[in-house]
Amino acid sequence: MHIDIITCLPRLIESPFSDSILKRAQSKGLVKVNIIDLRQYTTSKHRTTDDYAFGGGAGMVMMIEPIDNCIRQLKAKRTYDEIIYTSPDGERFDQSMANALSLKENLILLCGHYKGVDERVRMHLITREISIGDYVLSGGELAAAVIADAVIRLIPGVLSDETSALSDSFQDNLIAPPVYTRPADYKGWEVPAVLLSGDQAKIEAWRHAESLERTEKRRPALLRKH
Ligand code: SAH
């Protein structure tokens, strides 16, 4: 998979991809994450990517020209499955969307900043808008990192035990069961005995029952989909 992330503040998004699982995914060649500095696509002398809003009002707006130049040059190199603008009023991101995006080959994530992008970007240059929740961030970089992380960890081979993504919460519309590690007894707080029994069938049955109970308590709406 190839993900191009377009931003006017590249430093805001570099670190999530420079450590741990996302870093390993790249060094194993399973994904290429390319962080693109929008300022390189401006024709203006001062490399500005934003300007005042027509009609007045507080806040700058990201200009269409650098974004158009950037996307056009990227599209000349490869065909994109989706060109996604991160936006608080977009489709709400969830696990099923992450699953679907993990099957794609080439994605662009466009990060807004300030008041957002010129509306003509949204009308003509992108294919989709995704929100990570009903709240407003100061920029799309954190949202793009959230989307890319959730998608990349689903690519086969990225997690060391491939089945572990499948047993996470929201896969099968169930919440994951509780997990424990050593010590088995910490200050009298004990691990459920079944997990130490060595009886795999019993352990699986316990985990499933816990998942159902948790889902009913924490996300009852999911159970209807399960
Ligand atoms: N004026 C806009 C908000 C701009 S916030 C409005 O009221 O809708 C600046 C940028 O942060 C946006 O362009 C978008 O790229 C990003 N952003 C903010 N909140 C987000 C969210 N919940 N999900 C995804 N991107 C978000």
mmCIF file of C-alpha atoms and ligand atoms in Angstrom:
data_model
loop_
_atom_site.group_PDB
_atom_site.id
_atom_site.type_symbol
_atom_site.label_atom_id
_atom_site.label_comp_id
_atom_site.label_asym_id
_atom_site.label_seq_id
_atom_site.Cartn_x
_atom_site.Cartn_y
_atom_site.Cartn_z
ATOM 1 C CA MET A 1 0.000 0.000 0.000
ATOM 2 C CA HIS A 2 1.118 3.540 -0.717
ATOM 3 C CA ILE A 3 -0.195 6.486 1.358
ATOM 4 C CA ASP A 4 0.587 10.081 0.459
ATOM 5 C CA ILE A 5 -0.174 12.567 3.218
ATOM 6 C CA ILE A 6 -0.391 16.183 2.081
ATOM 7 C CA THR A 7 0.168 18.789 4.792
ATOM 8 C CA CYS A 8 1.402 22.343 5.216
ATOM 9 C CA LEU A 9 2.987 21.276 8.552
ATOM 10 C CA PRO A 10 4.892 18.019 7.900
ATOM 11 C CA ARG A 11 6.566 17.985 11.314
ATOM 12 C CA LEU A 12 3.161 17.579 12.953
ATOM 13 C CA ILE A 13 2.757 14.149 11.438
ATOM 14 C CA GLU A 14 6.232 12.645 11.181
ATOM 15 C CA SER A 15 6.571 11.012 14.599
ATOM 16 C CA PRO A 16 3.611 8.571 14.526
ATOM 17 C CA PHE A 17 5.246 6.866 11.543
ATOM 18 C CA SER A 18 8.774 6.832 12.997
ATOM 19 C CA ASP A 19 8.252 4.273 15.779
ATOM 20 C CA SER A 20 6.939 0.845 16.672
ATOM 21 C CA ILE A 21 4.382 -0.958 14.482
ATOM 22 C CA LEU A 22 4.018 1.768 11.828
ATOM 23 C CA LYS A 23 7.773 2.088 11.452
ATOM 24 C CA ARG A 24 8.207 -1.691 11.134
ATOM 25 C CA ALA A 25 5.412 -1.889 8.555
ATOM 26 C CA GLN A 26 7.407 0.519 6.402
ATOM 27 C CA SER A 27 10.757 -1.172 6.874
ATOM 28 C CA LYS A 28 9.160 -4.530 5.965
ATOM 29 C CA GLY A 29 7.994 -2.861 2.735
ATOM 30 C CA LEU A 30 4.308 -3.492 3.501
ATOM 31 C CA VAL A 31 3.402 0.175 3.265
ATOM 32 C CA LYS A 32 5.053 3.321 1.991
ATOM 33 C CA VAL A 33 4.026 6.493 3.825
ATOM 34 C CA ASN A 34 5.050 9.624 2.023
ATOM 35 C CA ILE A 35 4.636 12.908 3.890
ATOM 36 C CA ILE A 36 4.394 15.760 1.423
ATOM 37 C CA ASP A 37 5.059 19.399 2.262
ATOM 38 C CA LEU A 38 2.397 21.428 0.505
ATOM 39 C CA ARG A 39 4.663 24.484 0.563
ATOM 40 C CA GLN A 40 6.747 22.895 -2.167
ATOM 41 C CA TYR A 41 3.812 23.220 -4.552
ATOM 42 C CA THR A 42 3.188 26.944 -4.214
ATOM 43 C CA THR A 43 4.104 29.358 -6.953
ATOM 44 C CA SER A 44 4.122 32.305 -4.556
ATOM 45 C CA LYS A 45 7.411 33.886 -3.492
ATOM 46 C CA HIS A 46 6.733 33.457 0.203
ATOM 47 C CA ARG A 47 5.548 29.860 -0.152
ATOM 48 C CA THR A 48 2.214 30.663 1.453
ATOM 49 C CA THR A 49 -0.520 28.047 1.263
ATOM 50 C CA ASP A 50 -3.310 30.084 2.862
ATOM 51 C CA ASP A 51 -5.078 33.400 2.347
ATOM 52 C CA TYR A 52 -7.899 35.531 3.765
ATOM 53 C CA ALA A 53 -11.476 34.298 3.397
ATOM 54 C CA PHE A 54 -13.583 36.009 0.742
ATOM 55 C CA GLY A 55 -16.406 37.828 2.472
ATOM 56 C CA GLY A 56 -14.321 38.436 5.570
ATOM 57 C CA GLY A 57 -14.394 36.767 8.947
ATOM 58 C CA ALA A 58 -11.756 35.314 11.220
ATOM 59 C CA GLY A 59 -9.377 32.605 10.072
ATOM 60 C CA MET A 60 -7.295 31.809 7.027
ATOM 61 C CA VAL A 61 -8.310 29.435 4.235
ATOM 62 C CA MET A 62 -6.015 26.989 2.443
ATOM 63 C CA MET A 63 -5.677 27.985 -1.204
ATOM 64 C CA ILE A 64 -6.701 25.669 -4.029
ATOM 65 C CA GLU A 65 -3.689 26.215 -6.294
ATOM 66 C CA PRO A 66 -0.926 24.473 -4.299
ATOM 67 C CA ILE A 67 -3.296 21.603 -3.466
ATOM 68 C CA ASP A 68 -4.278 21.229 -7.135
ATOM 69 C CA ASN A 69 -0.615 21.308 -8.236
ATOM 70 C CA CYS A 70 0.321 18.718 -5.642
ATOM 71 C CA ILE A 71 -2.540 16.297 -6.368
ATOM 72 C CA ARG A 72 -2.042 16.658 -10.132
ATOM 73 C CA GLN A 73 1.649 15.742 -9.857
ATOM 74 C CA LEU A 74 0.869 12.778 -7.602
ATOM 75 C CA LYS A 75 -1.823 11.522 -9.979
ATOM 76 C CA ALA A 76 0.655 11.637 -12.847
ATOM 77 C CA LYS A 77 2.672 8.945 -11.021
ATOM 78 C CA ARG A 78 -0.031 6.533 -9.858
ATOM 79 C CA THR A 79 -3.749 5.900 -9.846
ATOM 80 C CA TYR A 80 -5.396 6.572 -6.508
ATOM 81 C CA ASP A 81 -8.257 4.533 -5.058
ATOM 82 C CA GLU A 82 -9.306 7.447 -2.865
ATOM 83 C CA ILE A 83 -8.271 11.066 -2.346
ATOM 84 C CA ILE A 84 -9.442 11.713 1.178
ATOM 85 C CA TYR A 85 -9.881 15.114 2.828
ATOM 86 C CA THR A 86 -9.909 14.965 6.625
ATOM 87 C CA SER A 87 -12.876 17.034 7.732
ATOM 88 C CA PRO A 88 -14.975 17.258 10.906
ATOM 89 C CA ASP A 89 -18.181 17.099 8.834
ATOM 90 C CA GLY A 90 -17.106 14.074 6.746
ATOM 91 C CA GLU A 91 -18.254 10.435 7.021
ATOM 92 C CA ARG A 92 -17.544 9.190 10.527
ATOM 93 C CA PHE A 93 -14.473 6.927 10.627
ATOM 94 C CA ASP A 94 -14.968 3.475 12.143
ATOM 95 C CA GLN A 95 -13.510 -0.039 12.052
ATOM 96 C CA SER A 96 -15.459 -1.156 8.994
ATOM 97 C CA MET A 97 -14.170 1.852 7.058
ATOM 98 C CA ALA A 98 -10.630 1.000 8.224
ATOM 99 C CA ASN A 99 -11.123 -2.590 7.035
ATOM 100 C CA ALA A 100 -12.293 -1.426 3.613
ATOM 101 C CA LEU A 101 -9.456 1.101 3.216
ATOM 102 C CA SER A 102 -6.852 -1.525 4.200
ATOM 103 C CA LEU A 103 -7.672 -3.359 0.951
ATOM 104 C CA LYS A 104 -6.777 -0.348 -1.222
ATOM 105 C CA GLU A 105 -3.505 0.174 -3.067
ATOM 106 C CA ASN A 106 -2.966 3.929 -3.217
ATOM 107 C CA LEU A 107 -4.443 6.602 -0.966
ATOM 108 C CA ILE A 108 -4.021 10.335 -0.547
ATOM 109 C CA LEU A 109 -4.843 11.951 2.808
ATOM 110 C CA LEU A 110 -5.178 15.714 2.570
ATOM 111 C CA CYS A 111 -4.837 17.578 5.878
ATOM 112 C CA GLY A 112 -6.643 20.871 6.299
ATOM 113 C CA HIS A 113 -5.528 23.620 8.634
ATOM 114 C CA TYR A 114 -6.801 27.002 9.812
ATOM 115 C CA LYS A 115 -10.439 27.371 8.654
ATOM 116 C CA GLY A 116 -10.073 24.455 6.246
ATOM 117 C CA VAL A 117 -9.580 24.292 2.475
ATOM 118 C CA ASP A 118 -11.182 26.415 -0.266
ATOM 119 C CA GLU A 119 -14.539 24.738 -0.953
ATOM 120 C CA ARG A 120 -13.559 24.141 -4.599
ATOM 121 C CA VAL A 121 -10.961 21.614 -3.387
ATOM 122 C CA ARG A 122 -13.782 19.638 -1.799
ATOM 123 C CA MET A 123 -15.978 19.978 -4.873
ATOM 124 C CA HIS A 124 -13.459 19.062 -7.548
ATOM 125 C CA LEU A 125 -10.221 17.536 -6.270
ATOM 126 C CA ILE A 126 -11.069 14.878 -3.718
ATOM 127 C CA THR A 127 -13.137 11.677 -3.730
ATOM 128 C CA ARG A 128 -14.094 11.398 -0.099
ATOM 129 C CA GLU A 129 -14.233 13.209 3.257
ATOM 130 C CA ILE A 130 -13.595 11.465 6.560
ATOM 131 C CA SER A 131 -14.062 12.739 10.121
ATOM 132 C CA ILE A 132 -12.540 11.022 13.134
ATOM 133 C CA GLY A 133 -15.328 12.294 15.404
ATOM 134 C CA ASP A 134 -17.673 15.146 16.175
ATOM 135 C CA TYR A 135 -15.137 17.600 17.541
ATOM 136 C CA VAL A 136 -12.820 20.100 15.875
ATOM 137 C CA LEU A 137 -9.043 19.701 15.776
ATOM 138 C CA SER A 138 -6.688 22.483 14.806
ATOM 139 C CA GLY A 139 -5.442 20.510 11.814
ATOM 140 C CA GLY A 140 -6.020 17.339 9.826
ATOM 141 C CA GLU A 141 -2.597 15.881 10.688
ATOM 142 C CA LEU A 142 -3.728 14.047 13.829
ATOM 143 C CA ALA A 143 -6.813 12.800 12.003
ATOM 144 C CA ALA A 144 -4.689 11.542 9.096
ATOM 145 C CA ALA A 145 -2.390 9.773 11.567
ATOM 146 C CA VAL A 146 -5.393 8.114 13.239
ATOM 147 C CA ILE A 147 -6.813 6.941 9.915
ATOM 148 C CA ALA A 148 -3.449 5.713 8.601
ATOM 149 C CA ASP A 149 -2.641 3.879 11.848
ATOM 150 C CA ALA A 150 -6.000 2.072 11.983
ATOM 151 C CA VAL A 151 -5.640 1.080 8.310
ATOM 152 C CA ILE A 152 -1.959 0.074 8.263
ATOM 153 C CA ARG A 153 -2.201 -2.304 11.240
ATOM 154 C CA LEU A 154 -4.783 -4.312 9.266
ATOM 155 C CA ILE A 155 -2.445 -5.009 6.352
ATOM 156 C CA PRO A 156 -1.463 -8.711 6.531
ATOM 157 C CA GLY A 157 2.031 -9.078 7.986
ATOM 158 C CA VAL A 158 2.075 -5.743 9.821
ATOM 159 C CA LEU A 159 1.132 -7.223 13.198
ATOM 160 C CA SER A 160 3.431 -10.054 14.201
ATOM 161 C CA ASP A 161 0.519 -12.364 15.057
ATOM 162 C CA GLU A 162 -1.828 -11.842 12.158
ATOM 163 C CA THR A 163 -4.858 -13.062 14.044
ATOM 164 C CA SER A 164 -4.465 -10.384 16.671
ATOM 165 C CA ALA A 165 -6.104 -7.680 14.542
ATOM 166 C CA LEU A 166 -9.081 -9.975 14.108
ATOM 167 C CA SER A 167 -9.558 -10.371 17.860
ATOM 168 C CA ASP A 168 -9.547 -6.614 18.496
ATOM 169 C CA SER A 169 -12.630 -4.674 19.527
ATOM 170 C CA PHE A 170 -15.195 -3.882 16.786
ATOM 171 C CA GLN A 171 -14.143 -6.753 14.531
ATOM 172 C CA ASP A 172 -17.312 -8.996 14.585
ATOM 173 C CA ASN A 173 -19.022 -6.048 16.278
ATOM 174 C CA LEU A 174 -17.804 -7.231 19.685
ATOM 175 C CA ILE A 175 -15.626 -5.542 22.289
ATOM 176 C CA ALA A 176 -12.377 -7.401 23.065
ATOM 177 C CA PRO A 177 -12.273 -9.470 26.288
ATOM 178 C CA PRO A 178 -10.006 -8.399 29.183
ATOM 179 C CA VAL A 179 -6.317 -9.358 29.043
ATOM 180 C CA TYR A 180 -3.834 -10.083 31.836
ATOM 181 C CA THR A 181 -0.116 -10.752 32.167
ATOM 182 C CA ARG A 182 2.317 -11.663 34.936
ATOM 183 C CA PRO A 183 2.190 -11.688 37.907
ATOM 184 C CA ALA A 184 -0.857 -13.949 38.370
ATOM 185 C CA ASP A 185 -1.362 -12.451 41.819
ATOM 186 C CA TYR A 186 -0.554 -8.775 42.364
ATOM 187 C CA LYS A 187 -1.196 -7.595 45.922
ATOM 188 C CA GLY A 188 -4.064 -10.064 46.138
ATOM 189 C CA TRP A 189 -5.613 -8.972 42.796
ATOM 190 C CA GLU A 190 -5.811 -12.272 41.002
ATOM 191 C CA VAL A 191 -6.025 -13.207 37.356
ATOM 192 C CA PRO A 192 -9.195 -15.247 36.544
ATOM 193 C CA ALA A 193 -8.304 -18.892 37.239
ATOM 194 C CA VAL A 194 -9.582 -20.110 33.866
ATOM 195 C CA LEU A 195 -6.761 -18.228 32.073
ATOM 196 C CA LEU A 196 -4.181 -20.259 34.031
ATOM 197 C CA SER A 197 -5.976 -23.596 33.496
ATOM 198 C CA GLY A 198 -4.264 -24.475 30.207
ATOM 199 C CA ASP A 199 -7.649 -25.672 28.878
ATOM 200 C CA GLN A 200 -7.776 -23.757 25.544
ATOM 201 C CA ALA A 201 -11.423 -24.577 24.809
ATOM 202 C CA LYS A 202 -12.510 -23.338 28.203
ATOM 203 C CA ILE A 203 -10.373 -20.192 27.791
ATOM 204 C CA GLU A 204 -11.947 -19.398 24.416
ATOM 205 C CA ALA A 205 -15.452 -19.928 25.808
ATOM 206 C CA TRP A 206 -14.657 -17.601 28.731
ATOM 207 C CA ARG A 207 -13.257 -14.945 26.394
ATOM 208 C CA HIS A 208 -16.331 -15.080 24.167
ATOM 209 C CA ALA A 209 -18.668 -14.779 27.147
ATOM 210 C CA GLU A 210 -16.676 -11.793 28.457
ATOM 211 C CA SER A 211 -16.792 -10.148 25.022
ATOM 212 C CA LEU A 212 -20.549 -10.502 24.868
ATOM 213 C CA GLU A 213 -21.007 -9.165 28.383
ATOM 214 C CA ARG A 214 -18.709 -6.187 27.772
ATOM 215 C CA THR A 215 -20.377 -5.336 24.485
ATOM 216 C CA GLU A 216 -23.787 -5.449 26.152
ATOM 217 C CA LYS A 217 -22.571 -3.135 28.919
ATOM 218 C CA ARG A 218 -20.429 -0.721 26.925
ATOM 219 C CA ARG A 219 -21.706 -0.715 23.334
ATOM 220 C CA PRO A 220 -25.180 -2.314 23.335
ATOM 221 C CA ALA A 221 -25.926 -0.976 19.832
ATOM 222 C CA LEU A 222 -23.138 -3.184 18.422
ATOM 223 C CA LEU A 223 -24.798 -6.382 19.632
ATOM 224 C CA ARG A 224 -27.680 -5.835 17.230
ATOM 225 C CA LYS A 225 -25.198 -5.878 14.329
ATOM 226 C CA HIS A 226 -23.330 -8.915 15.703
HETATM 227 N N1 SAH B 1 -13.818 25.460 10.077
HETATM 228 C C1 SAH B 1 -13.909 24.032 10.002
HETATM 229 C C2 SAH B 1 -12.904 23.364 10.917
HETATM 230 C C3 SAH B 1 -11.479 23.560 10.498
HETATM 231 S S1 SAH B 1 -10.403 22.714 11.544
HETATM 232 C C4 SAH B 1 -15.287 23.593 10.434
HETATM 233 O O1 SAH B 1 -15.886 24.267 11.273
HETATM 234 O O2 SAH B 1 -15.742 22.530 9.971
HETATM 235 C C5 SAH B 1 -8.960 22.619 10.557
HETATM 236 C C6 SAH B 1 -8.726 21.317 9.867
HETATM 237 O O3 SAH B 1 -8.574 20.284 10.820
HETATM 238 C C7 SAH B 1 -9.828 20.837 8.943
HETATM 239 O O4 SAH B 1 -9.681 21.407 7.692
HETATM 240 C C8 SAH B 1 -9.624 19.328 8.917
HETATM 241 O O5 SAH B 1 -8.667 18.950 7.929
HETATM 242 C C9 SAH B 1 -9.035 19.058 10.286
HETATM 243 N N2 SAH B 1 -9.998 18.494 11.248
HETATM 244 C C10 SAH B 1 -10.513 19.140 12.314
HETATM 245 N N3 SAH B 1 -11.348 18.352 13.001
HETATM 246 C C11 SAH B 1 -11.363 17.148 12.378
HETATM 247 C C12 SAH B 1 -12.041 15.918 12.606
HETATM 248 N N4 SAH B 1 -12.884 15.766 13.618
HETATM 249 N N5 SAH B 1 -11.800 14.889 11.756
HETATM 250 C C13 SAH B 1 -10.965 15.054 10.705
HETATM 251 N N6 SAH B 1 -10.302 16.196 10.432
HETATM 252 C C14 SAH B 1 -10.491 17.232 11.252
#
